[in-house]
GROMACS .gro file of C-alpha atoms in nm:
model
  313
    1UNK     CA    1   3.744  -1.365  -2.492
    2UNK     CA    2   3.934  -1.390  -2.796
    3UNK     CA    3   3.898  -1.055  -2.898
    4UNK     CA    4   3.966  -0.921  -2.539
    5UNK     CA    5   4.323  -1.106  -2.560
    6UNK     CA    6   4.367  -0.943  -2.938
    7UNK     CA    7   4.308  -0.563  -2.837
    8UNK     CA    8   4.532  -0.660  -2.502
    9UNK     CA    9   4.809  -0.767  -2.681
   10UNK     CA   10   4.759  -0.420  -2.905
   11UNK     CA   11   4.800  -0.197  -2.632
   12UNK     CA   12   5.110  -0.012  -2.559
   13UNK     CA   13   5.137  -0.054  -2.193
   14UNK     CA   14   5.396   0.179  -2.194
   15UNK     CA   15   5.107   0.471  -2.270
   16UNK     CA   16   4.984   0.334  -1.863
   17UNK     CA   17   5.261   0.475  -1.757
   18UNK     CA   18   5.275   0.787  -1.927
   19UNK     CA   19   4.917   0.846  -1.840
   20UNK     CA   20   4.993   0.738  -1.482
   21UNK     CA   21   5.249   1.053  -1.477
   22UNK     CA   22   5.041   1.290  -1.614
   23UNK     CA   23   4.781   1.285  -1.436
   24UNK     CA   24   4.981   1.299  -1.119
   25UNK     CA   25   5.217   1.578  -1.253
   26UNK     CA   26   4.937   1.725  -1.448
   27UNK     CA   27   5.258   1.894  -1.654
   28UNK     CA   28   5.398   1.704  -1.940
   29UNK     CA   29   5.749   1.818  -1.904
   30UNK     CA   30   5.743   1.664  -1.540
   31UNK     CA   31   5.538   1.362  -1.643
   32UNK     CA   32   5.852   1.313  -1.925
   33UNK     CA   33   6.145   1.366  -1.626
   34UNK     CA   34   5.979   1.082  -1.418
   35UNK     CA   35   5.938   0.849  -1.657
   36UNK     CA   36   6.300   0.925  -1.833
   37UNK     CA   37   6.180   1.027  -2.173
   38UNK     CA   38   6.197   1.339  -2.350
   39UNK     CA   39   5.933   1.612  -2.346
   40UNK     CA   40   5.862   1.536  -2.720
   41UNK     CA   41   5.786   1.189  -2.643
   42UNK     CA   42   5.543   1.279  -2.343
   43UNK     CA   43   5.358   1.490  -2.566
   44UNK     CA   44   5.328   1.229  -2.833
   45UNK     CA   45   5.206   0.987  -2.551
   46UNK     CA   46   4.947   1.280  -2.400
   47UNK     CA   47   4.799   1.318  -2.851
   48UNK     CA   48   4.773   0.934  -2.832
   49UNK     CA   49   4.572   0.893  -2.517
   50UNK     CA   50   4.391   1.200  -2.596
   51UNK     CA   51   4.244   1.005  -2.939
   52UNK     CA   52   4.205   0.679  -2.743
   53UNK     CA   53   3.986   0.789  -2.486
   54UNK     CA   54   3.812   1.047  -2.680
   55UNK     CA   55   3.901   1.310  -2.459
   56UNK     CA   56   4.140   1.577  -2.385
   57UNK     CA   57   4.234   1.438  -2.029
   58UNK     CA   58   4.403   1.715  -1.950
   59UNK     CA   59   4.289   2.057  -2.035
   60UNK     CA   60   4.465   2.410  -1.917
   61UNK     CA   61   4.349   2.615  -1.630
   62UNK     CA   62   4.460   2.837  -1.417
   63UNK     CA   63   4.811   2.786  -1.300
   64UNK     CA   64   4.839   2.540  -1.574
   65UNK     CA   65   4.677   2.150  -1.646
   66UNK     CA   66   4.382   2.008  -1.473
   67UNK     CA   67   4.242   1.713  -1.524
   68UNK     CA   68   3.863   1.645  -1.711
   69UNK     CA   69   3.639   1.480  -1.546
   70UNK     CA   70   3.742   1.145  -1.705
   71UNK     CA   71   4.095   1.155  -1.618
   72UNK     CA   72   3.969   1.234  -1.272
   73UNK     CA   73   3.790   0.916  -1.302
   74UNK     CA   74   4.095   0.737  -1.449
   75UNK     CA   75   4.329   0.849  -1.190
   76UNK     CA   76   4.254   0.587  -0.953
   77UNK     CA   77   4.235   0.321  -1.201
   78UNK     CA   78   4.580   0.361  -1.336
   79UNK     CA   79   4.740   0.391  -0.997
   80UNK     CA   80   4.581   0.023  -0.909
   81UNK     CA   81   4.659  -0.111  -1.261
   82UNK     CA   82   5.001  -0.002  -1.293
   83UNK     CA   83   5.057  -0.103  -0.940
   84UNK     CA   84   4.942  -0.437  -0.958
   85UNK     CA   85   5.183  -0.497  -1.329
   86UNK     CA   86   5.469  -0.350  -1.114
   87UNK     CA   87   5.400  -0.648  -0.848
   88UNK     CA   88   5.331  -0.923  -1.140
   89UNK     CA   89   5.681  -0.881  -1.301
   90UNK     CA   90   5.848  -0.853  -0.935
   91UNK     CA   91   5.690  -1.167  -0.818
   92UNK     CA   92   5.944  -1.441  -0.752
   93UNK     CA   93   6.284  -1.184  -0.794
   94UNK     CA   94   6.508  -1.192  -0.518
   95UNK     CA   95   6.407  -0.889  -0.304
   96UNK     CA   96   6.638  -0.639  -0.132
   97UNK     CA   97   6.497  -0.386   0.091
   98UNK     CA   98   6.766  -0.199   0.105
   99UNK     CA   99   6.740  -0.109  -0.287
  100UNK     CA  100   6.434  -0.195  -0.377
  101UNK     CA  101   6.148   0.080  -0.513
  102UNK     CA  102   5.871  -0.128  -0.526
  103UNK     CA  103   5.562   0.042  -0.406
  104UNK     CA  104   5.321  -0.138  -0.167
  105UNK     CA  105   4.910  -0.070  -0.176
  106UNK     CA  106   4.723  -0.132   0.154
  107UNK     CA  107   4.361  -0.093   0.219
  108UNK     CA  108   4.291  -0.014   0.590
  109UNK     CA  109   4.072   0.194   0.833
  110UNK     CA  110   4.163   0.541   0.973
  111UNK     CA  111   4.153   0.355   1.309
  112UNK     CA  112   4.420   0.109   1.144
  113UNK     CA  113   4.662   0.433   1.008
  114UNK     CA  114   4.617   0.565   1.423
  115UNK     CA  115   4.736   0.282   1.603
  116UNK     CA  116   4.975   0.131   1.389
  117UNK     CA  117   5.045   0.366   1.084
  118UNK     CA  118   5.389   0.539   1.295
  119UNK     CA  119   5.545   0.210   1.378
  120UNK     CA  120   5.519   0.081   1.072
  121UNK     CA  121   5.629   0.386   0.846
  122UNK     CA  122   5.920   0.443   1.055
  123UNK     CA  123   6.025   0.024   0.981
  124UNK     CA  124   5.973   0.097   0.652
  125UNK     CA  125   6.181   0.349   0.658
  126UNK     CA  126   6.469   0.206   0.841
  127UNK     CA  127   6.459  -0.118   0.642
  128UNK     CA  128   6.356  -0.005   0.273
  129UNK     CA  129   6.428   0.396   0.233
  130UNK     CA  130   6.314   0.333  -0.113
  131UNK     CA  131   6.005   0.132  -0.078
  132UNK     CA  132   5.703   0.319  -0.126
  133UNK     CA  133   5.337   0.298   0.027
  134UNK     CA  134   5.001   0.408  -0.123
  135UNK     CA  135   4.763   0.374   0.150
  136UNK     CA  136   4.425   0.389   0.092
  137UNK     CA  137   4.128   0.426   0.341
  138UNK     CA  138   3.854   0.122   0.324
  139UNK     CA  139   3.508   0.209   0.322
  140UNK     CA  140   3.208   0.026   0.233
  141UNK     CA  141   3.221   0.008  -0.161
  142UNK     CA  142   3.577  -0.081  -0.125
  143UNK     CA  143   3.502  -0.370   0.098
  144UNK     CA  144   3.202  -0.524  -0.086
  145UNK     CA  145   3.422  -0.720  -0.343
  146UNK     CA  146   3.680  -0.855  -0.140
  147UNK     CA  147   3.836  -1.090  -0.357
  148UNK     CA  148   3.894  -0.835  -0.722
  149UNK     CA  149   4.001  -0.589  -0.432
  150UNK     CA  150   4.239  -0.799  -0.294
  151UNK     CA  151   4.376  -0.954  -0.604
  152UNK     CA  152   4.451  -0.582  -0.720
  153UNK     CA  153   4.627  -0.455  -0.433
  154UNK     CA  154   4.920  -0.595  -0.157
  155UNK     CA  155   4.632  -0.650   0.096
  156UNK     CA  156   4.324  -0.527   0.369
  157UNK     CA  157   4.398  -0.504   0.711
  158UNK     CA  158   4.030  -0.549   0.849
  159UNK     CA  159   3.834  -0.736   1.131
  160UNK     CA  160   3.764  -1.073   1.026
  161UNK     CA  161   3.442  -1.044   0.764
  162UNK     CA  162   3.286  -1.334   0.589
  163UNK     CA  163   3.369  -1.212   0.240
  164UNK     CA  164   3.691  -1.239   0.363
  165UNK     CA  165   3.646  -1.631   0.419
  166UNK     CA  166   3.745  -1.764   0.095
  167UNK     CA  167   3.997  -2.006  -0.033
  168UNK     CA  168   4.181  -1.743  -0.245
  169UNK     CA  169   4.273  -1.525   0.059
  170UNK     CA  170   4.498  -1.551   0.333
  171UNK     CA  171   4.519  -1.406   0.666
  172UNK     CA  172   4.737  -1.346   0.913
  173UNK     CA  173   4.598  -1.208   1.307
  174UNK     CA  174   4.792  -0.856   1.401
  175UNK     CA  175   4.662  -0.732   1.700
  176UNK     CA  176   4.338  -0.702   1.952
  177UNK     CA  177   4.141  -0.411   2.117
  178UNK     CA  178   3.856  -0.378   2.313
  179UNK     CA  179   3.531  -0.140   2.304
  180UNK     CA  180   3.492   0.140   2.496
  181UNK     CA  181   3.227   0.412   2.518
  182UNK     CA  182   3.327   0.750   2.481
  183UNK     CA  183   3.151   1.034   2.612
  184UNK     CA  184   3.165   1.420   2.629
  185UNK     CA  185   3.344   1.438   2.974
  186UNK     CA  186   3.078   1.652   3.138
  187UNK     CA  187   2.812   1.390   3.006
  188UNK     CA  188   2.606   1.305   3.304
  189UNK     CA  189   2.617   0.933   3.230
  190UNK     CA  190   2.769   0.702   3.539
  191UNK     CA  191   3.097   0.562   3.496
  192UNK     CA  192   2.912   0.235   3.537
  193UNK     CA  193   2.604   0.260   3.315
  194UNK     CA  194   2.363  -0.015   3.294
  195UNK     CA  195   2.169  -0.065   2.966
  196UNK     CA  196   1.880   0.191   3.090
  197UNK     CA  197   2.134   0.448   3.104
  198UNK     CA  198   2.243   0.386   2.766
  199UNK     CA  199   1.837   0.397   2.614
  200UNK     CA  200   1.723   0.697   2.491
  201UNK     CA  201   2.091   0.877   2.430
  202UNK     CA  202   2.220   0.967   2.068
  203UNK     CA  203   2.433   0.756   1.944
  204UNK     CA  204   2.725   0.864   1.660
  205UNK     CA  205   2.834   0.547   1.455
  206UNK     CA  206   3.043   0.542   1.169
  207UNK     CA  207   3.004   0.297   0.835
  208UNK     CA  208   2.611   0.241   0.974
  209UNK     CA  209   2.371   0.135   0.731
  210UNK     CA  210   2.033   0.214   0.730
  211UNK     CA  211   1.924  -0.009   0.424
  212UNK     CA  212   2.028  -0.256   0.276
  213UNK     CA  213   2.265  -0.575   0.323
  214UNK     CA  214   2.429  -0.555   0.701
  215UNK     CA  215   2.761  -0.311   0.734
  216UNK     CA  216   3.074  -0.526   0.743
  217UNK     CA  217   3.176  -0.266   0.992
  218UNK     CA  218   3.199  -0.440   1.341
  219UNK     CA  219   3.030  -0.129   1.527
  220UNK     CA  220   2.635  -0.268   1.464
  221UNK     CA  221   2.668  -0.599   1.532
  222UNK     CA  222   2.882  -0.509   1.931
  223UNK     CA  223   2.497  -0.264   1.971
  224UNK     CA  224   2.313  -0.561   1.863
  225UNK     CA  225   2.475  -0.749   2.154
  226UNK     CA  226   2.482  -0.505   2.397
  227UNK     CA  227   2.068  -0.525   2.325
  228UNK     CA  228   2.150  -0.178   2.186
  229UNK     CA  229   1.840  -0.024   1.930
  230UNK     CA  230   2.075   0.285   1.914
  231UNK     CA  231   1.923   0.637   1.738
  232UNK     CA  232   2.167   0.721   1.538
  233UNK     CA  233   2.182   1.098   1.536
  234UNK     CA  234   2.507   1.104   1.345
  235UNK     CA  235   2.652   0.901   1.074
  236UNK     CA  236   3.016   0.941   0.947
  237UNK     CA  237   3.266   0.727   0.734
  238UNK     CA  238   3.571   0.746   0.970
  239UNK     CA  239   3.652   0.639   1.298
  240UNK     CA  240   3.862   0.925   1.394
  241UNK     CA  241   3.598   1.175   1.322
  242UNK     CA  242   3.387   1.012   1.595
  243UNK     CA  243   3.529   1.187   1.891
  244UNK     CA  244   3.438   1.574   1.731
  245UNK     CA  245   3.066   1.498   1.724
  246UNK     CA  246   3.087   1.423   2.079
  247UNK     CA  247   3.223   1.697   2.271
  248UNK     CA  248   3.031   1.943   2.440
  249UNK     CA  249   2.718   1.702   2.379
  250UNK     CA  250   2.492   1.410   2.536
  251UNK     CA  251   2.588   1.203   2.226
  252UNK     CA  252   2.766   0.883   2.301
  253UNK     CA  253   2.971   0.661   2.084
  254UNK     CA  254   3.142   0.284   2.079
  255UNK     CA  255   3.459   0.304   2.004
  256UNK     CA  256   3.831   0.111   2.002
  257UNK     CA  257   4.032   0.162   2.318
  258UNK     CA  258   4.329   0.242   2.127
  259UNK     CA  259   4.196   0.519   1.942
  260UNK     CA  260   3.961   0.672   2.221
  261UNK     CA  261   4.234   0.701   2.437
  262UNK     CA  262   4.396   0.927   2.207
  263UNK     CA  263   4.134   1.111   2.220
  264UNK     CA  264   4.042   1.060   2.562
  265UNK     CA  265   4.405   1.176   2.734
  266UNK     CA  266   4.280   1.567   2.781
  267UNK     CA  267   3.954   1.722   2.960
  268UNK     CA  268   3.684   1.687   2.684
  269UNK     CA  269   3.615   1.313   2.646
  270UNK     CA  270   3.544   1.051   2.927
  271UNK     CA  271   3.557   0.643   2.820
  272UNK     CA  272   3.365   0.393   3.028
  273UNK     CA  273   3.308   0.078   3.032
  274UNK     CA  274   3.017  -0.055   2.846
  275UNK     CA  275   2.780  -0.270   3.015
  276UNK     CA  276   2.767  -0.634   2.886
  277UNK     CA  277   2.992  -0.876   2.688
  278UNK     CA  278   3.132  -0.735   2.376
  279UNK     CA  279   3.361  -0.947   2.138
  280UNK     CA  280   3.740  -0.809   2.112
  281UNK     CA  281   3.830  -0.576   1.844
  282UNK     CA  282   4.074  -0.825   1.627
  283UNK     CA  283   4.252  -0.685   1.309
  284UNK     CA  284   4.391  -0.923   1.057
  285UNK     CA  285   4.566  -0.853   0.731
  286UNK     CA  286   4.452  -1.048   0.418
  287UNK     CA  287   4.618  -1.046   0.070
  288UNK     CA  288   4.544  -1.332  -0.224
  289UNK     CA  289   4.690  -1.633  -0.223
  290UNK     CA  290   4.915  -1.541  -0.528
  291UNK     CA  291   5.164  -1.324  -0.283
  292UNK     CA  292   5.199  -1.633  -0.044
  293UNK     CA  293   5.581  -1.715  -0.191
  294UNK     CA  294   5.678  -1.357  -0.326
  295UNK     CA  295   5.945  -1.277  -0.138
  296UNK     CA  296   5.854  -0.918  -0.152
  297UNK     CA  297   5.504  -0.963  -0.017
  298UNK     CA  298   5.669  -1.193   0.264
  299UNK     CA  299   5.876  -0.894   0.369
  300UNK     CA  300   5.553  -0.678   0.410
  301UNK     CA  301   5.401  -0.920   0.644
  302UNK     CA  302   5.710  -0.973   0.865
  303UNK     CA  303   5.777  -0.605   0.885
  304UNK     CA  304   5.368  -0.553   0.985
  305UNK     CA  305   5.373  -0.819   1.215
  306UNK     CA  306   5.691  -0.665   1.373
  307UNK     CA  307   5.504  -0.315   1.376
  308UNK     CA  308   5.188  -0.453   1.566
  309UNK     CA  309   5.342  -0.628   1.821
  310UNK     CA  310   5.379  -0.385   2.116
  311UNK     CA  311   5.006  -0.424   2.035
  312UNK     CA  312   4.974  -0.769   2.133
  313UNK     CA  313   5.113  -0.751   2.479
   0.00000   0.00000   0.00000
């Protein structure tokens, strides 16, 4: 531990930040405007990362840089590191909206980003011009440490998961749905099917496992209810690509009402009801315990709350 603290304190953390730029600018003389240095100085900070890492990072190609494989691997990395020193020395400053440039990460589904993603850019907007947002798209790796995720970023917005139960995270309820089928809309199912309707049809799921530990998506467990063995004929990692695989086809899917009807408002998809009880689609934003009192972090959950609430009516 000791000698963890020792090469920690050796580090230039500066260098984060120039490696940060470069990656994203992938042109040192742009990498040196952001950061407000000159383009000596971002070449000096390129040589030194290059003999850190023991790697060019960035090599030329055509049209000019592109990044090795290891600064491809670094990119996302930097952006969560540098990210989460930018909120440590905020935390506890008197925050401005108006002025501020902090930058806010979120982890959320595609689903998320549909129903709620417009309101709440355009109250960023309004409210912090300057504020910026990196959000990224949960899946199942991201998901399967909750807390380390958490602690690096501003926070998930999720249905409620049991990794999520934990005395270092907080939560706050946003908004509910409910499931729907969805359905090619020349499908011959009934508007009214009973579960022998529903057996034998092709099911397209997304996040579905077929080994190992259960999904923390909610999708398996509402089949398992219905008394659902679905065959999955296709998998996908998005809830928004769902709808595609359907059309034109006997396939069937579960969906959010929110998002099907989106889909569902011209002549190629048909929701109905599915037969049974299913639990309600609830989405909840966590974030670690250490942004309870920043008043920065506070700001982001007022201004989501205010952006889901034609949701809750």
């Amino acid at each position: 531990m000791t000698r963890g603290r020792a090469h920690l304190a050796n580090l230039d953390l500066n260098l984060l930040v120039a490696l940060r730029e470069l990656i994203r600018e992938r042109n040192v003389t742009r990498a040196a405007e952001r950061i407000g240095i000159t383009q000596p100085a971002a070449s000096a900070a390129l040589s030194r990362l290059r003999r850190h890492f023991g790697d060019e990072l960035l090599v030329r190609g055509r049209g000019g840089y592109v990044p090795t494989p290891l600064a491809a691997q670094l990119d996302e990395q930097v952006e969560v590191v540098c990210a989460a020193l930018e909120r440590l020395f905020a935390t506890g400053k008197e925050f401005n909206p108006e002025t501020s440039t902090r930058e806010f990460t979120l982890l959320m589904a595609d689903y998320t980003v549909a129903v709620l993603g417009e309101r709440f850019s355009r109250l960023v907007a309004e409210q912090a011009p300057r504020i910026g947002l990196h959000i990224r798209l949960v899946g199942e790796s991201l998901i399967a440490d909750a807390t380390e995720s958490i602690r690096l970023i501003d926070g998930v917005i999720s249905p409620p998961v049991n990794r999520f139960r934990i005395p270092e995270i907080s939560s706050m309820e946003l908004f509910q749905d409910r499931w729907v089928c969805l359905v090619s809309a020349d499908s011959p199912l009934p508007d009214a099917p009973d579960l022998d309707d529903l057996a034998g049809l092709d099911w397209v799921v997304p996040y579905h496992r077929d080994q190992g530990p259960p999904s923390a998506a909610p999708i398996p467990r509402q089949l398992a209810l219905l008394g659902v063995r679905p065959r999955i004929a296709i998998r996908v990692e998005s809830y928004r690509a769902v709808p595609h695989f359907l059309i034109g086809t006997n396939r069937i899917a579960l969906l959010q009402e929110r998002l099907a009807t989106q889909f569902a408002d011209g002549a190629q998809l048909r929701m109905i009801d599915p037969p049974g009880h299913l639990e309600p689609v609830v989405e909840e934003f966590w974030w670690h315990r250490n942004f309870d009192d920043d008043p920065a972090h506070r700001w982001l959950r007022e201004t989501l709350t205010a952006a889901a609430e034609p949701l809750r009516s």
